[in-house]
Amino acid sequence: MGSTDVQPKVDNPRLAALKALRANLLTQTAELRRLLETTSRDLGSGKVWVGKAADAWHSELEGRRTHMKTLIDEVIPALDAEIAKCPDKVPPGMAKMMRMDLEGH
C-alpha cells in the first residue's frame, strides 16, 4: 500500500455533511426568525391580548427573540469556519472513517 499522498482521493464526507447542515440551518433559522417576528408583532399589536400580563409576555418574548437572533447570527459563521477547514478531497481510508464517525459507529 502506498503513501496517502499518491492514493487517489475521494470527496470529503465530513465536508458534504457540514454543507448539508448549513443548508438546513439556513432554512430553519429563516423560518425561526419569521415565526418569532410574527408572534412578537401579533402579541405586541394589542389585538391579540392586552393588559399588564400581555405586556410582560411581550417584553419577555422580545428579549428571547433578540437573544435567538444573536445566536442565529453566530451559528452560520461558526459553521462556515469549520467548512473552510475541510479539504475537498481525502484518502479513501480517511473518508471511510469519517463516514463511520458520521453514522455513529
Coordinates of N, CA, C and O in Angstrom, one line a residue:
M1 N 0.9 -1.2 0.0 CA 0.0 0.0 0.0 C 0.9 1.2 0.0 O 1.8 1.3 0.8
G2 N 0.6 2.2 -0.8 CA 1.4 3.4 -1.0 C 1.1 4.4 0.1 O 0.2 4.2 0.9
S3 N 1.8 5.5 0.0 CA 1.5 6.6 1.0 C 0.2 7.3 0.6 O -0.3 7.2 -0.5
T4 N -0.3 8.0 1.6 CA -1.6 8.7 1.3 C -1.5 9.8 0.3 O -2.5 10.2 -0.3
D5 N -0.3 10.2 0.0 CA -0.1 11.3 -1.0 C -0.3 10.8 -2.4 O -0.6 11.6 -3.2
V6 N -0.1 9.5 -2.7 CA -0.2 9.0 -4.0 C -1.5 8.3 -4.2 O -1.8 7.9 -5.4
Q7 N -2.2 8.0 -3.2 CA -3.5 7.3 -3.3 C -4.5 8.3 -4.0 O -4.5 9.5 -3.7
P8 N -5.4 7.7 -4.8 CA -6.5 8.6 -5.3 C -7.3 9.1 -4.2 O -7.6 8.4 -3.2
K9 N -7.8 10.3 -4.3 CA -8.6 10.9 -3.2 C -10.0 10.9 -3.6 O -10.4 10.9 -4.8
V10 N -10.9 11.0 -2.6 CA -12.3 11.0 -2.8 C -12.9 12.2 -2.1 O -12.3 12.8 -1.3
D11 N -14.2 12.5 -2.4 CA -14.9 13.6 -1.8 C -14.9 13.4 -0.3 O -15.1 12.3 0.2
N12 N -14.7 14.5 0.4 CA -14.7 14.5 1.9 C -16.1 14.4 2.4 O -16.9 15.4 2.3
P13 N -16.5 13.3 3.1 CA -17.8 13.2 3.6 C -18.2 14.1 4.7 O -19.3 14.6 4.8
R14 N -17.2 14.5 5.5 CA -17.4 15.5 6.5 C -17.8 16.8 5.9 O -18.7 17.5 6.4
L15 N -17.1 17.2 4.9 CA -17.4 18.5 4.2 C -18.8 18.5 3.6 O -19.6 19.4 3.8
A16 N -19.2 17.4 3.0 CA -20.5 17.2 2.5 C -21.6 17.3 3.6 O -22.6 18.0 3.4
A17 N -21.3 16.7 4.7 CA -22.3 16.7 5.9 C -22.4 18.1 6.4 O -23.5 18.6 6.7
L18 N -21.3 18.8 6.5 CA -21.3 20.2 7.0 C -22.1 21.1 6.1 O -22.8 22.0 6.5
K19 N -21.8 21.0 4.8 CA -22.6 21.8 3.8 C -24.1 21.5 3.9 O -24.9 22.4 3.7
A20 N -24.4 20.2 4.0 CA -25.9 19.9 4.1 C -26.5 20.5 5.4 O -27.6 21.0 5.4
L21 N -25.7 20.4 6.5 CA -26.1 21.0 7.8 C -26.3 22.5 7.6 O -27.3 23.1 8.1
R22 N -25.4 23.2 6.9 CA -25.5 24.6 6.7 C -26.8 25.0 5.9 O -27.5 25.9 6.2
A23 N -27.0 24.2 4.8 CA -28.2 24.5 4.0 C -29.5 24.3 4.9 O -30.4 25.1 4.8
N24 N -29.5 23.3 5.7 CA -30.7 23.0 6.6 C -30.8 24.1 7.6 O -31.9 24.6 7.9
L25 N -29.7 24.6 8.2 CA -29.7 25.6 9.2 C -30.2 26.9 8.6 O -31.0 27.7 9.2
L26 N -29.8 27.2 7.4 CA -30.3 28.5 6.7 C -31.8 28.4 6.6 O -32.5 29.4 6.9
T27 N -32.3 27.3 6.2 CA -33.8 27.2 6.0 C -34.5 27.3 7.4 O -35.4 28.0 7.5
Q28 N -34.0 26.5 8.4 CA -34.6 26.5 9.7 C -34.5 27.8 10.4 O -35.4 28.3 11.0
T29 N -33.3 28.5 10.3 CA -33.2 29.8 11.0 C -34.0 30.9 10.3 O -34.6 31.7 11.0
A30 N -34.2 30.8 9.0 CA -35.1 31.8 8.4 C -36.5 31.6 8.9 O -37.2 32.6 9.1
E31 N -36.9 30.4 9.0 CA -38.3 30.1 9.5 C -38.4 30.5 10.9 O -39.5 31.1 11.3
L32 N -37.4 30.2 11.7 CA -37.5 30.6 13.1 C -37.6 32.2 13.3 O -38.4 32.7 14.1
R33 N -36.8 32.9 12.5 CA -36.8 34.3 12.5 C -38.2 34.8 12.2 O -38.8 35.7 12.8
R34 N -38.8 34.2 11.1 CA -40.1 34.6 10.7 C -41.2 34.4 11.8 O -42.0 35.2 12.0
L35 N -41.1 33.2 12.4 CA -42.1 32.9 13.4 C -42.0 33.8 14.6 O -43.0 34.2 15.2
L36 N -40.7 34.0 15.0 CA -40.5 34.9 16.2 C -41.0 36.3 15.9 O -41.6 37.0 16.8
E37 N -40.7 36.8 14.7 CA -41.2 38.1 14.3 C -42.7 38.2 14.3 O -43.3 39.2 14.8
T38 N -43.3 37.2 13.7 CA -44.8 37.2 13.5 C -45.4 37.2 14.9 O -46.4 37.9 15.2
T39 N -44.9 36.3 15.8 CA -45.5 36.1 17.1 C -45.4 37.4 17.9 O -46.3 37.9 18.6
S40 N -44.2 38.0 17.9 CA -43.9 39.2 18.6 C -44.8 40.3 18.1 O -45.4 41.1 18.9
R41 N -44.9 40.5 16.8 CA -45.8 41.5 16.2 C -47.2 41.3 16.6 O -47.9 42.3 17.0
D42 N -47.7 40.1 16.5 CA -49.1 39.8 16.9 C -49.4 40.1 18.4 O -50.4 40.7 18.7
L43 N -48.5 39.6 19.2 CA -48.6 39.8 20.6 C -48.5 41.3 21.0 O -49.3 41.8 21.9
G44 N -47.7 42.0 20.3 CA -47.5 43.5 20.7 C -48.5 44.4 20.0 O -48.5 45.6 20.3
S45 N -49.3 43.8 19.2 CA -50.3 44.7 18.4 C -51.4 45.2 19.3 O -52.1 46.2 18.9
G46 N -51.7 44.6 20.4 CA -52.8 45.0 21.2 C -54.1 44.4 20.8 O -55.2 44.7 21.3
K47 N -54.1 43.6 19.7 CA -55.3 43.0 19.2 C -55.5 41.6 19.7 O -56.6 41.1 19.7
V48 N -54.4 40.9 20.1 CA -54.5 39.5 20.5 C -54.7 39.4 22.0 O -55.5 38.6 22.5
W49 N -54.0 40.3 22.7 CA -54.1 40.2 24.2 C -53.6 41.5 24.7 O -52.7 42.1 24.2
V50 N -54.3 42.1 25.7 CA -54.0 43.4 26.3 C -53.9 43.2 27.8 O -54.4 42.3 28.4
G51 N -53.2 44.2 28.4 CA -53.0 44.2 29.8 C -51.6 44.1 30.3 O -50.7 43.9 29.5
K52 N -51.5 44.1 31.6 CA -50.1 44.0 32.2 C -49.5 42.7 31.9 O -48.3 42.6 31.6
A53 N -50.2 41.6 32.0 CA -49.7 40.3 31.7 C -49.2 40.2 30.2 O -48.2 39.6 29.9
A54 N -50.1 40.7 29.3 CA -49.7 40.7 27.9 C -48.5 41.5 27.7 O -47.6 41.1 26.9
D55 N -48.3 42.7 28.3 CA -47.1 43.5 28.2 C -45.9 42.7 28.7 O -44.8 42.8 28.1
A56 N -46.0 42.1 29.8 CA -44.9 41.3 30.4 C -44.5 40.2 29.4 O -43.3 39.9 29.2
W57 N -45.5 39.4 28.9 CA -45.2 38.4 27.9 C -44.5 38.9 26.7 O -43.6 38.3 26.2
H58 N -45.0 40.0 26.2 CA -44.4 40.6 25.0 C -43.0 41.0 25.3 O -42.1 40.8 24.4
S59 N -42.7 41.6 26.4 CA -41.4 42.0 26.8 C -40.5 40.8 26.9 O -39.3 40.8 26.4
E60 N -41.0 39.8 27.5 CA -40.2 38.5 27.6 C -39.9 37.9 26.2 O -38.8 37.5 25.9
L61 N -40.9 37.9 25.4 CA -40.7 37.4 24.0 C -39.7 38.2 23.2 O -38.9 37.7 22.5
E62 N -39.8 39.6 23.4 CA -38.8 40.4 22.7 C -37.4 40.1 23.1 O -36.4 40.1 22.3
G63 N -37.2 39.9 24.4 CA -35.9 39.6 25.0 C -35.4 38.3 24.4 O -34.2 38.1 24.0
R64 N -36.2 37.3 24.4 CA -35.8 36.0 23.9 C -35.6 36.0 22.4 O -34.7 35.4 21.8
R65 N -36.4 36.8 21.7 CA -36.3 37.0 20.2 C -34.9 37.6 19.9 O -34.2 37.2 19.0
T66 N -34.5 38.6 20.6 CA -33.3 39.3 20.5 C -32.1 38.3 20.7 O -31.1 38.2 20.0
H67 N -32.2 37.5 21.8 CA -31.2 36.6 22.1 C -31.1 35.5 21.0 O -30.0 35.1 20.6
M68 N -32.2 35.0 20.5 CA -32.2 34.0 19.5 C -31.6 34.6 18.2 O -30.8 33.9 17.5
K69 N -31.9 35.8 17.9 CA -31.3 36.4 16.7 C -29.8 36.5 16.8 O -29.0 36.2 15.8
T70 N -29.3 36.8 18.0 CA -27.9 36.8 18.2 C -27.2 35.5 18.0 O -26.2 35.4 17.4
L71 N -27.9 34.4 18.6 CA -27.3 33.1 18.4 C -27.4 32.6 17.0 O -26.4 32.0 16.5
I72 N -28.5 32.9 16.3 CA -28.6 32.6 14.9 C -27.5 33.3 14.1 O -26.9 32.7 13.2
D73 N -27.2 34.5 14.4 CA -26.2 35.3 13.6 C -24.8 34.7 13.9 O -23.9 35.0 13.1
E74 N -24.6 34.0 15.0 CA -23.3 33.4 15.3 C -23.1 32.0 14.7 O -22.0 31.6 14.4
V75 N -24.2 31.2 14.6 CA -24.0 29.8 14.2 C -23.6 29.6 12.8 O -22.7 28.8 12.5
I76 N -24.1 30.4 11.8 CA -23.7 30.2 10.4 C -22.2 30.5 10.2 O -21.5 29.7 9.6
P77 N -21.7 31.7 10.7 CA -20.3 31.9 10.6 C -19.4 30.9 11.2 O -18.3 30.5 10.7
A78 N -19.8 30.4 12.4 CA -19.1 29.3 13.0 C -19.0 28.0 12.2 O -18.0 27.4 12.0
L79 N -20.1 27.7 11.6 CA -20.2 26.6 10.7 C -19.3 26.8 9.4 O -18.6 25.9 8.9
D80 N -19.4 28.0 8.9 CA -18.6 28.4 7.7 C -17.1 28.2 8.0 O -16.3 27.8 7.2
A81 N -16.7 28.6 9.2 CA -15.3 28.4 9.6 C -14.9 27.0 9.6 O -13.8 26.6 9.2
E82 N -15.8 26.1 10.1 CA -15.5 24.7 10.1 C -15.4 24.1 8.6 O -14.5 23.3 8.3
I83 N -16.3 24.6 7.8 CA -16.3 24.2 6.4 C -15.0 24.6 5.7 O -14.4 23.8 5.0
A84 N -14.5 25.8 6.0 CA -13.3 26.3 5.4 C -12.1 25.5 5.8 O -11.1 25.4 5.1
K85 N -12.1 24.8 7.0 CA -11.0 23.9 7.4 C -10.9 22.6 6.7 O -9.9 21.9 6.8
C86 N -12.0 22.2 6.1 CA -12.1 20.9 5.5 C -11.6 20.8 4.1 O -12.0 21.6 3.2
P87 N -10.7 19.9 3.8 CA -10.2 19.7 2.4 C -11.4 19.1 1.5 O -12.2 18.4 2.1
D88 N -11.3 19.5 0.3 CA -12.4 18.9 -0.6 C -12.2 17.4 -0.8 O -13.2 16.7 -0.9
K89 N -11.0 16.9 -0.9 CA -10.7 15.5 -1.1 C -9.9 15.0 0.0 O -9.1 15.7 0.6
V90 N -10.1 13.7 0.3 CA -9.4 13.0 1.3 C -9.1 11.6 0.8 O -9.8 11.1 -0.1
P91 N -8.1 10.9 1.4 CA -7.8 9.5 1.0 C -9.0 8.6 1.4 O -9.8 8.9 2.3
P92 N -9.2 7.5 0.6 CA -10.4 6.7 0.8 C -10.5 6.1 2.2 O -11.6 6.1 2.8
G93 N -9.4 5.7 2.8 CA -9.5 5.2 4.2 C -10.0 6.2 5.2 O -10.8 5.9 6.1
M94 N -9.5 7.5 5.0 CA -9.9 8.5 5.9 C -11.4 8.8 5.6 O -12.2 9.0 6.6
A95 N -11.9 8.8 4.4 CA -13.3 9.0 4.1 C -14.1 7.9 4.7 O -15.2 8.2 5.3
K96 N -13.7 6.7 4.7 CA -14.4 5.6 5.3 C -14.6 5.9 6.8 O -15.6 5.7 7.4
M97 N -13.5 6.3 7.5 CA -13.5 6.6 8.9 C -14.4 7.7 9.2 O -15.2 7.7 10.2
M98 N -14.4 8.7 8.3 CA -15.3 9.9 8.5 C -16.8 9.5 8.4 O -17.6 9.9 9.2
R99 N -17.1 8.6 7.4 CA -18.4 8.1 7.2 C -18.9 7.3 8.4 O -20.0 7.5 8.9
M100 N -18.0 6.5 8.9 CA -18.3 5.7 10.1 C -18.6 6.6 11.3 O -19.6 6.4 12.1
D101 N -17.8 7.6 11.5 CA -18.0 8.6 12.5 C -19.3 9.3 12.4 O -20.0 9.5 13.4
L102 N -19.6 9.8 11.2 CA -20.9 10.5 10.9 C -22.1 9.6 11.2 O -23.1 10.1 11.6
E103 N -21.9 8.3 11.0 CA -23.0 7.4 11.2 C -23.1 6.9 12.6 O -24.0 6.1 13.0
G104 N -22.1 7.3 13.4 CA -22.1 6.9 14.8 C -21.6 5.6 15.1 O -21.9 4.9 16.2
H105 N -20.7 5.1 14.3 CA -20.1 3.7 14.5 C -18.8 3.9 15.3 O -18.1 4.7 15.3

